[in-house]
XYZ file of C-alpha atoms in Angstrom:
609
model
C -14.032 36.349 -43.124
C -13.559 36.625 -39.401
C -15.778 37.742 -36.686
C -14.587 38.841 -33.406
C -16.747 38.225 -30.071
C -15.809 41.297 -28.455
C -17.882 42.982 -25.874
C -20.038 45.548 -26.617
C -19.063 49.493 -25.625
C -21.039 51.329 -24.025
C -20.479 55.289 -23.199
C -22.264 56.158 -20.453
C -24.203 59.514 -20.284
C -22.207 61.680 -22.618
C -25.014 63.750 -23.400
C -27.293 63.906 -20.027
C -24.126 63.348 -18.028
C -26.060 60.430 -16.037
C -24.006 57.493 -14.922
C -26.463 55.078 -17.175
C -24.487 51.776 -16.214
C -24.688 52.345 -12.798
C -28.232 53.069 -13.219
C -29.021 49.825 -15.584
C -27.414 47.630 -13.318
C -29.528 48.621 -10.048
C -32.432 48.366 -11.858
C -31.639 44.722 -13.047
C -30.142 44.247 -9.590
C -34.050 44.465 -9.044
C -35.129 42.438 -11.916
C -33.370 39.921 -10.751
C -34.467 39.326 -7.214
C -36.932 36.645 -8.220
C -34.466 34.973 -10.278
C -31.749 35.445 -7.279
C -34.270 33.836 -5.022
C -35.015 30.656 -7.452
C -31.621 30.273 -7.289
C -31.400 30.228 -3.298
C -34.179 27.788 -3.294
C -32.687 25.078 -5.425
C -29.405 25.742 -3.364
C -31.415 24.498 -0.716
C -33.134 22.088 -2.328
C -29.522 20.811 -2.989
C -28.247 20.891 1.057
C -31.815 19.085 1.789
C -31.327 16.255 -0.316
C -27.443 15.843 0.587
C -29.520 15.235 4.129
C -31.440 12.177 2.300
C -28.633 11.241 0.814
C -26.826 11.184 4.235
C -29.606 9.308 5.879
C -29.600 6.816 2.563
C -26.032 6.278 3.066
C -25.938 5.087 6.788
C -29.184 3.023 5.867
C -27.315 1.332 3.100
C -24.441 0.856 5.559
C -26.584 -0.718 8.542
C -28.146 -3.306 5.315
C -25.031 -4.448 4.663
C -23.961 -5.268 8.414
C -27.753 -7.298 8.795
C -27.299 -9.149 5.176
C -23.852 -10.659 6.796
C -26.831 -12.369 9.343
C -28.526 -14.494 6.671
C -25.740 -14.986 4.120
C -26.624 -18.255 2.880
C -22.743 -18.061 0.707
C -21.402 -17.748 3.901
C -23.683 -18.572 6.766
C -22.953 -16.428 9.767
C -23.947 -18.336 12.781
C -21.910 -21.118 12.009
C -18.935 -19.709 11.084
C -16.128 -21.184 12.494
C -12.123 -19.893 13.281
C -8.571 -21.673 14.040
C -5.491 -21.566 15.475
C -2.428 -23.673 16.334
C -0.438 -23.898 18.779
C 2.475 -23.770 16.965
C 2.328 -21.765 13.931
C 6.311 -22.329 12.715
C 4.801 -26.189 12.440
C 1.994 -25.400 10.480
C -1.248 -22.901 10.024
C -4.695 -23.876 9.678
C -6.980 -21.471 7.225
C -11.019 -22.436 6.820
C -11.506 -23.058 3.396
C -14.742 -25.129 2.883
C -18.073 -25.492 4.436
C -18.696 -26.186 7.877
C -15.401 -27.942 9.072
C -16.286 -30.097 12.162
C -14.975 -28.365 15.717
C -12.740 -29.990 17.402
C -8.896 -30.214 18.715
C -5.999 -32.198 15.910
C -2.681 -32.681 16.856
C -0.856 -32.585 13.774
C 2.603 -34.043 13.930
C 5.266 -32.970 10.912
C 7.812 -35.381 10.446
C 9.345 -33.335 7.082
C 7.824 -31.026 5.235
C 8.140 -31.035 1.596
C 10.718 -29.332 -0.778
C 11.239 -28.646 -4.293
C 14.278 -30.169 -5.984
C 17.182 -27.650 -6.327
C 21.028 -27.933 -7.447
C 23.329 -25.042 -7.821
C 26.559 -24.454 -9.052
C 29.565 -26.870 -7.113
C 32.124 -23.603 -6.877
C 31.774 -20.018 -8.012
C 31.790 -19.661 -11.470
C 35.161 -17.889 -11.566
C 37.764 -18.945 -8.693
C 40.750 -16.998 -9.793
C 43.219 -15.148 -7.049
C 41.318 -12.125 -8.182
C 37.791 -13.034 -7.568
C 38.164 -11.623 -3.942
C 38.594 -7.772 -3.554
C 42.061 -6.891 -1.689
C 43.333 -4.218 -0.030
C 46.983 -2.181 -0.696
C 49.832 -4.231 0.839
C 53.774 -4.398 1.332
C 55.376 -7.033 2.862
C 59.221 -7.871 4.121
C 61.098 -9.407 1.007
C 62.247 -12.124 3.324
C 62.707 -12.099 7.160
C 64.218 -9.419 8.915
C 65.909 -11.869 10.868
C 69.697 -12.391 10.452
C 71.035 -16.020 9.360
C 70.364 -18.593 11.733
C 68.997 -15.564 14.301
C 65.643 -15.422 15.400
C 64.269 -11.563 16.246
C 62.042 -10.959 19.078
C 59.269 -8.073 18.421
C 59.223 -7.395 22.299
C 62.873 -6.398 22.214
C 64.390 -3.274 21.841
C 66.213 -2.729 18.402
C 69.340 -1.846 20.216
C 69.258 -5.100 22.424
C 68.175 -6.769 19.186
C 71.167 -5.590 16.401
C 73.087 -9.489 16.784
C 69.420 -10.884 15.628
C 68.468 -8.470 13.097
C 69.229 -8.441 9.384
C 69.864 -4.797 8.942
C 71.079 -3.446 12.292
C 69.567 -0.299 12.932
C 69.994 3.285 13.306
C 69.609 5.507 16.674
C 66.775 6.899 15.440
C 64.926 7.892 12.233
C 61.186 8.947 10.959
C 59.124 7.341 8.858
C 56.749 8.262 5.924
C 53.191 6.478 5.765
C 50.366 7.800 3.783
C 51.912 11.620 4.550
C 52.072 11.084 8.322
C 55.339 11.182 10.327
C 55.789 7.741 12.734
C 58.953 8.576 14.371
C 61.148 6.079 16.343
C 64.269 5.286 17.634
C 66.338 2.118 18.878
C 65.049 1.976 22.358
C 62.018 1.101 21.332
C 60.648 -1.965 19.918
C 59.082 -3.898 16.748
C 56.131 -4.481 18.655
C 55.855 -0.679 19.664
C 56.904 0.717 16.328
C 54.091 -1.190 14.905
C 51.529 -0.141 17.541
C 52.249 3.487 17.144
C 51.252 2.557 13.203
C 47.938 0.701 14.168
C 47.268 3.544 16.580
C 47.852 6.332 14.460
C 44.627 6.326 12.473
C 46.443 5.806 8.834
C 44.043 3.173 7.811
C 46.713 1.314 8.151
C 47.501 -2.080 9.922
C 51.186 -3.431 10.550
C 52.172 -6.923 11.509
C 55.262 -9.216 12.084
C 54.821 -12.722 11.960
C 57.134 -14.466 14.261
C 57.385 -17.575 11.975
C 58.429 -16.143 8.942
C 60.180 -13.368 10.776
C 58.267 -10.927 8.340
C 56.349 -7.354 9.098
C 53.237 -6.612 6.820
C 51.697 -3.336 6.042
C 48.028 -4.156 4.898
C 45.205 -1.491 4.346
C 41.791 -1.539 6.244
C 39.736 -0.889 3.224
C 39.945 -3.510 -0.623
C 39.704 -2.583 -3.994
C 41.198 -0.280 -6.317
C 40.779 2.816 -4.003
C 42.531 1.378 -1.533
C 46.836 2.738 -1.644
C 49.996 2.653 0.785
C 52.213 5.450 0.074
C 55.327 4.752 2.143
C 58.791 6.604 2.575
C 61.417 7.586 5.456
C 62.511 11.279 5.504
C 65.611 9.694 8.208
C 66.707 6.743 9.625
C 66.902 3.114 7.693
C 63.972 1.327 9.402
C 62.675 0.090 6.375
C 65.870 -1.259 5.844
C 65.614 -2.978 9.012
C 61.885 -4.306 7.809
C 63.328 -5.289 4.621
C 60.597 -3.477 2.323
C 60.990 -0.857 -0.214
C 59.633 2.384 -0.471
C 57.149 3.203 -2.689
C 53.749 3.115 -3.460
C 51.061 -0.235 -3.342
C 47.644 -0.295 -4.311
C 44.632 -2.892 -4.239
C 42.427 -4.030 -6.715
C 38.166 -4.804 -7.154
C 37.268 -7.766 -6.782
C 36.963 -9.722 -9.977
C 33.039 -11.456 -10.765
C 31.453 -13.152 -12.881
C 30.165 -10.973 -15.465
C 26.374 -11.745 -16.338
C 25.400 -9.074 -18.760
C 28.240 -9.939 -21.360
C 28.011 -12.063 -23.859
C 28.633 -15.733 -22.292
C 32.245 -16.387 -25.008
C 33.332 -13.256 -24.076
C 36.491 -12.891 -21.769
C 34.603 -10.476 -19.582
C 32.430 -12.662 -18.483
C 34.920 -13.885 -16.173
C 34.576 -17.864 -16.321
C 36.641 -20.578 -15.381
C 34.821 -22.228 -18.541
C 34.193 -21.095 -21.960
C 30.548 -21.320 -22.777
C 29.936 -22.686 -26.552
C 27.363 -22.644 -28.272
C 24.470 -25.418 -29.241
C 21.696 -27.093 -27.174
C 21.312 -27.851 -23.654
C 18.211 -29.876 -22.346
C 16.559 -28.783 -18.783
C 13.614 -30.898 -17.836
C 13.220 -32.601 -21.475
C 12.944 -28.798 -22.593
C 15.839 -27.951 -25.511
C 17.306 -24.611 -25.314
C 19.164 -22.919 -27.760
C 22.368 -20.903 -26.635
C 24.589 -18.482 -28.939
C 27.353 -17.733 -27.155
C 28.028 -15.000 -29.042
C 25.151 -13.176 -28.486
C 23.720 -14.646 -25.266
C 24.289 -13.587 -21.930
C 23.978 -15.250 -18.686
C 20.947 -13.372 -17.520
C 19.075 -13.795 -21.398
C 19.458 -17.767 -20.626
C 18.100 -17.413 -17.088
C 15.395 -15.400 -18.548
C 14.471 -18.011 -20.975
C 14.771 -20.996 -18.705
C 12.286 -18.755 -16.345
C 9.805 -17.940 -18.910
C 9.876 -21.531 -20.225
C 7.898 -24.652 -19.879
C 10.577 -26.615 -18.082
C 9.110 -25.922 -14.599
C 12.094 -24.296 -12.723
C 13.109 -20.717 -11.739
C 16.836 -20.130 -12.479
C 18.904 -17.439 -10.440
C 22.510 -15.904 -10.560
C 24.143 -15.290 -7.256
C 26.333 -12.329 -7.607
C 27.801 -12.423 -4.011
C 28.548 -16.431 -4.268
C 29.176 -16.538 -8.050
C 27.163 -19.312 -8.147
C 23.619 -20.277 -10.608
C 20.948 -22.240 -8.876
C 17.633 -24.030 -10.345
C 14.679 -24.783 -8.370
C 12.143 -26.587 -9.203
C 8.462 -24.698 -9.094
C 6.812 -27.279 -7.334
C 7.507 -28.959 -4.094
C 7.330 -33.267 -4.161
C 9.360 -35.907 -5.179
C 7.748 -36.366 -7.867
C 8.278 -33.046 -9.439
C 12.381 -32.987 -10.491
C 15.137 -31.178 -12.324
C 17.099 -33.011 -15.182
C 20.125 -31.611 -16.331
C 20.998 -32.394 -19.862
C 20.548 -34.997 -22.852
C 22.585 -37.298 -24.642
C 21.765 -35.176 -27.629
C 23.388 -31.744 -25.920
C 25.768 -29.671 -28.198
C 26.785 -26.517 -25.629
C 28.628 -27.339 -22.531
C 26.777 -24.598 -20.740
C 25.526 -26.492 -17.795
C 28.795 -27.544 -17.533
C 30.837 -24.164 -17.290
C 27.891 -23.348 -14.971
C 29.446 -25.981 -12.810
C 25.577 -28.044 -12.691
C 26.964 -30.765 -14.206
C 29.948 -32.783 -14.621
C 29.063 -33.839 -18.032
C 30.996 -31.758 -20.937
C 29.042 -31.965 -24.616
C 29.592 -32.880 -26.855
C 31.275 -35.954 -25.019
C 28.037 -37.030 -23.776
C 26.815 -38.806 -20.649
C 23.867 -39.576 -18.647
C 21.829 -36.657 -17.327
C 21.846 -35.349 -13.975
C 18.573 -35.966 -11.765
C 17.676 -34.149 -8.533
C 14.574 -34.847 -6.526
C 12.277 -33.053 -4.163
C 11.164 -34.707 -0.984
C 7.586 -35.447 0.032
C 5.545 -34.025 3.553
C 5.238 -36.623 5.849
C 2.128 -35.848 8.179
C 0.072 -37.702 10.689
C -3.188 -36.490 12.509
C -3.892 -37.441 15.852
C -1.010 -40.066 16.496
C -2.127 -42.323 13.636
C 0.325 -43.653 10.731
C 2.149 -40.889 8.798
C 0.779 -39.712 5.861
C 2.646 -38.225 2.340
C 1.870 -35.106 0.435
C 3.717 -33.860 -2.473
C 2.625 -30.286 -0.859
C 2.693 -28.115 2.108
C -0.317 -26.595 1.608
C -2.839 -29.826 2.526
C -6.611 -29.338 1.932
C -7.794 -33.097 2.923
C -6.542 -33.771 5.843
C -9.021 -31.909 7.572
C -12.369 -31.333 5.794
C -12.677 -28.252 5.564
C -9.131 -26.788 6.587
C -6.145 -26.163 4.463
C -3.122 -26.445 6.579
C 0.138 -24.714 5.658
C 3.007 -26.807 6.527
C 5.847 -24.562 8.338
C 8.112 -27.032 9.790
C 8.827 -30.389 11.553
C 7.411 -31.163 14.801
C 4.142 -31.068 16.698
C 1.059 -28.596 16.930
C -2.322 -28.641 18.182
C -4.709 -27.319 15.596
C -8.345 -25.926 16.941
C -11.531 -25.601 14.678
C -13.855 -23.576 17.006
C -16.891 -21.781 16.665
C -15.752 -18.032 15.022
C -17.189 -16.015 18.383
C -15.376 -13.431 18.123
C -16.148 -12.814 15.056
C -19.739 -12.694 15.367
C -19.229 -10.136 18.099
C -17.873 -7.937 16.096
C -20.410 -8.183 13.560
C -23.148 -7.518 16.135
C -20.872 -4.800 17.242
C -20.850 -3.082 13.663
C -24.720 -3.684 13.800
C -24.728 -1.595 16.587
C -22.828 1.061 16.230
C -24.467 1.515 12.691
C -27.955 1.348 14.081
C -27.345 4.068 16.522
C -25.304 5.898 13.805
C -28.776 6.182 12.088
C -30.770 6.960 14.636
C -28.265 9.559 16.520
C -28.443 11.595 12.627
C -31.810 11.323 12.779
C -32.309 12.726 16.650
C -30.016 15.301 15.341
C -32.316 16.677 12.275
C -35.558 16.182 13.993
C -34.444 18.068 16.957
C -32.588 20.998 15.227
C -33.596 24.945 16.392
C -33.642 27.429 13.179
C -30.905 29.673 12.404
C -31.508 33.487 12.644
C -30.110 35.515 10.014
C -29.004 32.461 8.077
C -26.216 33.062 5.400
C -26.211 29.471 3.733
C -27.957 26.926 2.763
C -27.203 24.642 5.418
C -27.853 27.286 8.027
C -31.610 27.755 6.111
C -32.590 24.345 6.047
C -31.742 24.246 9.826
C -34.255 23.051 11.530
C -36.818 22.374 8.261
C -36.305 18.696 9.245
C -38.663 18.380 12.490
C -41.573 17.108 11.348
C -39.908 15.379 8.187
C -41.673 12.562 7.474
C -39.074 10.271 6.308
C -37.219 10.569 9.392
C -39.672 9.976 11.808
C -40.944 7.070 9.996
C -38.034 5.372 9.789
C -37.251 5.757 13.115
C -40.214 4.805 14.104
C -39.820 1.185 12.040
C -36.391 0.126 12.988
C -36.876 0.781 16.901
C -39.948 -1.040 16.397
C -38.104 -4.215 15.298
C -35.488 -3.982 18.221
C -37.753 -4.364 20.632
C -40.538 -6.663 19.255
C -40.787 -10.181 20.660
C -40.235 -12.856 18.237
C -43.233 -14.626 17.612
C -42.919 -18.882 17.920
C -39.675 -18.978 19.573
C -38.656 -20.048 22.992
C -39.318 -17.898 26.032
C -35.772 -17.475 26.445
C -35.052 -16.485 22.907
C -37.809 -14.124 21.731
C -36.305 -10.868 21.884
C -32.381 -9.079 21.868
C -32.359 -7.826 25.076
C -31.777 -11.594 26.049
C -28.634 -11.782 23.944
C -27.399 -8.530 25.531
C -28.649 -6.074 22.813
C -31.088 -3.257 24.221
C -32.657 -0.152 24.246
C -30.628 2.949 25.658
C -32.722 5.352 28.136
C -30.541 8.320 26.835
C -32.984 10.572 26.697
C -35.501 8.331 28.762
C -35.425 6.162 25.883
C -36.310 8.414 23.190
C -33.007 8.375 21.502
C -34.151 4.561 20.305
C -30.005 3.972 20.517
C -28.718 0.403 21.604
C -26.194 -0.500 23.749
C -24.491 -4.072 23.835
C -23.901 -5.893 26.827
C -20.787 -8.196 25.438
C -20.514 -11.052 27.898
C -24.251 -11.576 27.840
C -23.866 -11.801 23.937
C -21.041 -13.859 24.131
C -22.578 -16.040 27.052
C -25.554 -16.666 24.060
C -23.318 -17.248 21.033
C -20.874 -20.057 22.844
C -23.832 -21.963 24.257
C -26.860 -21.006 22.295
C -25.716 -20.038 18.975
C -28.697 -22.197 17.042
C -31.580 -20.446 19.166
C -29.837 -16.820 18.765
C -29.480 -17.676 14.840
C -33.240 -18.634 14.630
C -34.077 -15.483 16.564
C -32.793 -13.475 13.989
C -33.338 -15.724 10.561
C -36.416 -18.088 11.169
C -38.649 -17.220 7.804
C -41.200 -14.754 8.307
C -40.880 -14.193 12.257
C -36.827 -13.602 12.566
C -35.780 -9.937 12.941
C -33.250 -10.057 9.772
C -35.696 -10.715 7.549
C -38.123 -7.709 8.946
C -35.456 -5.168 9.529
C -34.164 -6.097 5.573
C -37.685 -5.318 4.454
C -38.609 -2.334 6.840
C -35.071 -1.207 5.353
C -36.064 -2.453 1.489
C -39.579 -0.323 2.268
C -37.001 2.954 3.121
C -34.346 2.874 0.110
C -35.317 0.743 -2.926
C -34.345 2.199 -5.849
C -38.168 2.379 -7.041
C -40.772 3.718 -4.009
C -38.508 3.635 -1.055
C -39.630 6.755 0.856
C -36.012 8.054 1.207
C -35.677 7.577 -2.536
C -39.134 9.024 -3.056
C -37.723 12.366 -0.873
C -34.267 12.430 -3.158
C -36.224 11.877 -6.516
C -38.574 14.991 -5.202
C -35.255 17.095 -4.755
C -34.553 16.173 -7.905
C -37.365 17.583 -9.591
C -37.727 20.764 -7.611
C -33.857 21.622 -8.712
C -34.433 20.709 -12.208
C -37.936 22.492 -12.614
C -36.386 25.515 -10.336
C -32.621 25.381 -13.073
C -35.456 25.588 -15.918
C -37.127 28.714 -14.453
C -33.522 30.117 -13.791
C -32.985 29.660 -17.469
C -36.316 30.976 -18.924
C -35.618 33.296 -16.762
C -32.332 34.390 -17.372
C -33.281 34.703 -21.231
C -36.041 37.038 -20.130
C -33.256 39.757 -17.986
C -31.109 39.522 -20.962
C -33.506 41.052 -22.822
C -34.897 43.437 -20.781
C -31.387 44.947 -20.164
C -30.544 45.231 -23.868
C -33.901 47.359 -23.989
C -32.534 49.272 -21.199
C -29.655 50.108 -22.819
C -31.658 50.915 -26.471
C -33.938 53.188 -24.559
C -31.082 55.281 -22.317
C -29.237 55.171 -25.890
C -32.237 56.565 -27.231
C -32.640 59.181 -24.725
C -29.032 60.486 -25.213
C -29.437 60.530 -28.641
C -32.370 62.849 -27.906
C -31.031 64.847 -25.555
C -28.016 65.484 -27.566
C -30.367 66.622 -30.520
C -32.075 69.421 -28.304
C -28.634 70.740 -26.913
C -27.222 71.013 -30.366
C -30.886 72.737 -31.547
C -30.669 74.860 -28.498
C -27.023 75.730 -29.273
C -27.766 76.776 -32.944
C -30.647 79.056 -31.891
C -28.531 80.687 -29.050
C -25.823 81.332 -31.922
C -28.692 82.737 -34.373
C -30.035 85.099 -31.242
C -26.322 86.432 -30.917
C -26.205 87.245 -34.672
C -29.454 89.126 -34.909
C -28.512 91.778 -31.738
């Protein structure tokens, strides 16, 4: 048996005529201020703590810049960058720890290469492999015996030398279009008015042979000629025959068919059997193969070389995976059934005949540093010639290669640290010093201005300006505080802002000749302002106490204690309407008695009289 969860009907005042829903739901309208007002308090519980959260964020965000400052994985302060002069010679990357500064002139003599062969000729070399266009041609020369015609001539002047003498005039046919002509003109203009008339056409006589040539300006199959005279025997006089010519596609190897099959278009017949690349034996069925499945296996294989099929050359090439001279390509075994390599045109041994294998070799990098004796590498990328730098060989010849302290990089990091500090304490100048919203209609415009005297916010103010300005206790004079390395306190506001501003060539100035003084300034143990501003900034957002987390896990609470009075709550006006509605029901049911009672004794009164 089913159940339906329809709503329930109600029919409002049928007996007292009273609008009773309207009725019951102004009265719970009422009944439910206090829970309408729980639920505008956690709302703003909600927009306070996305404030905290806010303020956590940014915090978290200035921790990360300061960690960069003590990083012992990757110690800041003496970082180091570097460039070449020359970068299609070689590039310089740092790669290990603390690479000694200084200037290398790195000279390339060759770099090194990976051994490589390709095919000696295109796969296929027939006529055909070459796309051509439509063409008709003189059957012989238009010339008569033992006369030689000249295209600048008129045909009149010209009859004695030509072949076919010709007619005053005449028209003819090309591709639909009308070239008309007549014998005061001559080959040479003929033929121009062709080339000029935009029949994708092009006409030529060749003065040797004393032939003229109609050729199309596209190839391939689409290409046609469609040629006629409607008067007039000029193509007589060019010795070719009407008619129609087309081109043809170009004819290429085929590497998706299987490798025996005629389509495949090659000069040799693969068979089937073994061929050896790199001592690795590969198994080919001609039958079944295809070019691409065998350059797919060789690729995938253990043999150490990436095979590829040109289409535009019609040509395979191997290349071997690693650069050196010690890292080759060998072509074949003794022991080889298929002549595969050989219809590939790799090798010029044909199994099952047999012969030697083919060997090619890569070449070495020959380096020096600093003038001295030339040095070999099996690879471009060299990590020992510099401790500490990998250089990337590009190229032969010369560059100078710089390992330099990374200044500019530290900048930028101080330059994040910055920005983020005043990021903080600009959101925090901003909440403190908000003005309440009249009339508010959200949340955020009702916790406007609820921040003044917030605790949190004026606290942590208060510690991170205090560790801007503090003088460092045990260091030099002249590196005890950050103003001296260019970093100090706005007076925005006359100074109440607590906002920094960074004076770059002074910082720069104290990074390129002070870098060990400004990096004990900020990381000597228990004095250096990393270490304080990490645990002023530990004391505001751990996870456990941290007074911002302390303000978000209060939030936290208040919502979730405030969503369980909703609740309670909630189950309470549920209730309390259905009564409503039981008692109104009640009261129509009543009311309906005493007008049917009322009726009956009306009707009884009527009788009597």
């Amino acid at each position: 048996m089913t159940t339906s969860s329809l709503p329930e009907i109600h029919f409002s005042g049928l007996a007292s005529g009273i609008d009773t829903d309207s009725l019951i739901e102004k009265l719970m309208t009422l009944e439910r201020r206090p829970q309408t007002m729980l639920k505008m308090k956690n709302e703003d519980y909600a927009a306070k703590k996305a404030v905290i959260s806010t303020l956590n964020s940014k915090l978290s965000t200035l921790s990360t810049t300061i960690d960069k400052f003590s990083n012992a994985s990757s110690p800041f302060f003496t970082q180091k960058t570097t460039a070449s002069t020359l970068t299609t010679v070689v590039q310089a990357v740092i790669t290990g720890a603390q690479p000694a500064e200084g200037n290398y002139q790195i000279t390339v003599t060759q770099v090194a290469t990976a051994a490589m062969t390709q095919s000696q000729a295109a796969l296929y070399t027939g006529a055909d492999r070459v796309a051509q266009g439509a063409k008709m041609q003189s059957a012989t020369g238009i010339n008569a015996p033992s006369q030689t015609v000249d295209p600048a001539q008129s045909l009149a002047t010209q009859a004695a030398n030509l072949g076919t003498v010709a007619q005053a005039s005449g028209t003819l046919v090309i591709n639909g279009s009308n070239i008309n002509w007549d014998d005061t003109m001559s080959i040479n203009q003929i033929l121009g008015n062709i080339n000029n008339a935009g029949l994708g056409v092009t006409a030529s006589f060749d003065t040797g042979t004393q032939e003229i040539s109609l050729t199309s300006n596209i190839t391939g199959a689409t290409s046609e000629i469609i040629l006629s005279e409607s008067s007039g025997n000029l193509l007589g006089v060019m010795n070719i025959t009407a008619g129609t010519a087309t081109g043809n596609d170009a004819v290429q190897t085929n590497s998706s068919v299987a490798l025996n099959s005629s389509g495949a278009n090659m000069d040799q017949t693969v068979t089937s059997g073994t061929f050896t690349l790199n001592g690795v034996v590969f198994n080919v069925d001609a039958a079944a193969d295809t070019l691409d499945t065998v350059i797919n296996r060789i690729n995938t294989s253990s043999a150490g070389v990436t095979a590829n099929f040109n289409q535009e050359t019609g040509t395979v090439g191997f290349i071997q995976k690693t650069e050196g001279s010690s890292q080759k390509i060998t072509l074949g075994a003794a022991g080889d059934t298929s002549n595969i390599l050989y219809a590939l045109k790799l090798s010029s041994t044909n199994p099952p005949v047999g012969g030697a294998a083919d060997t090619y070799s890569g070449t070495d990098a020959q380096v020096s540093l600093n003038g001295g004796a030339a040095q070999t590498f099996e690879s471009n990328e060299i990590a020992t010639l510099i401790p500490g730098v990998t250089l990337n060989l590009k190229g032969a010849g010369s560059s100078l290669v710089t390992v330099s302290s990374n200044v500019d990089g530290m900048v930028q990091t101080f330059k994040d640290f910055v920005n983020q500090y005043n990021d903080v304490m600009n959101y925090i100048n901003t909440k403190i010093r908000e003005e309440r919203v009249e009339s508010p209609t959200t949340s955020e415009e009702r916790i406007q201005g609820q921040f003044t005297g917030d605790m949190t916010f004026l606290d942590t103010k208060y510690k991170l300006s205090s560790m801007v300005s503090q003088v460092i206790s045990g260091m030099p004079n002249t590196m005890n505080q950050m103003a001296q390395i260019g970093i100090t306190t706005t007076a925005d506001n006359l100074g109440k802002d607590a906002t920094l501003a960074l004076d770059e060539t002074k910082l720069r100035a104290a990074l390129s000749s002070n870098v060990s003084g400004v990096e004990d300034m900020f990381n000597t143990v228990g004095t250096g302002i990393t270490g304080k501003m990490k645990d002023q900034l530990y004391s505001l957002t751990n996870f456990i106490d941290g007074e911002v987390t302390v303000e978000k896990k209060f939030y936290d609470s208040e919502i979730s204690s405030t969503n369980t009075q909703i609740l309670e709550m909630e189950e309470r006006l549920v209730k309390r309407e259905e009564t409503m509605r039981l008692q109104f029901a009640s009261m129509e049911t009543l009311i309906s008695q005493l007008k049917s009672q009322g009726d009956r004794i009306t009707q009884l009164m009527g009788q009597s009289t």
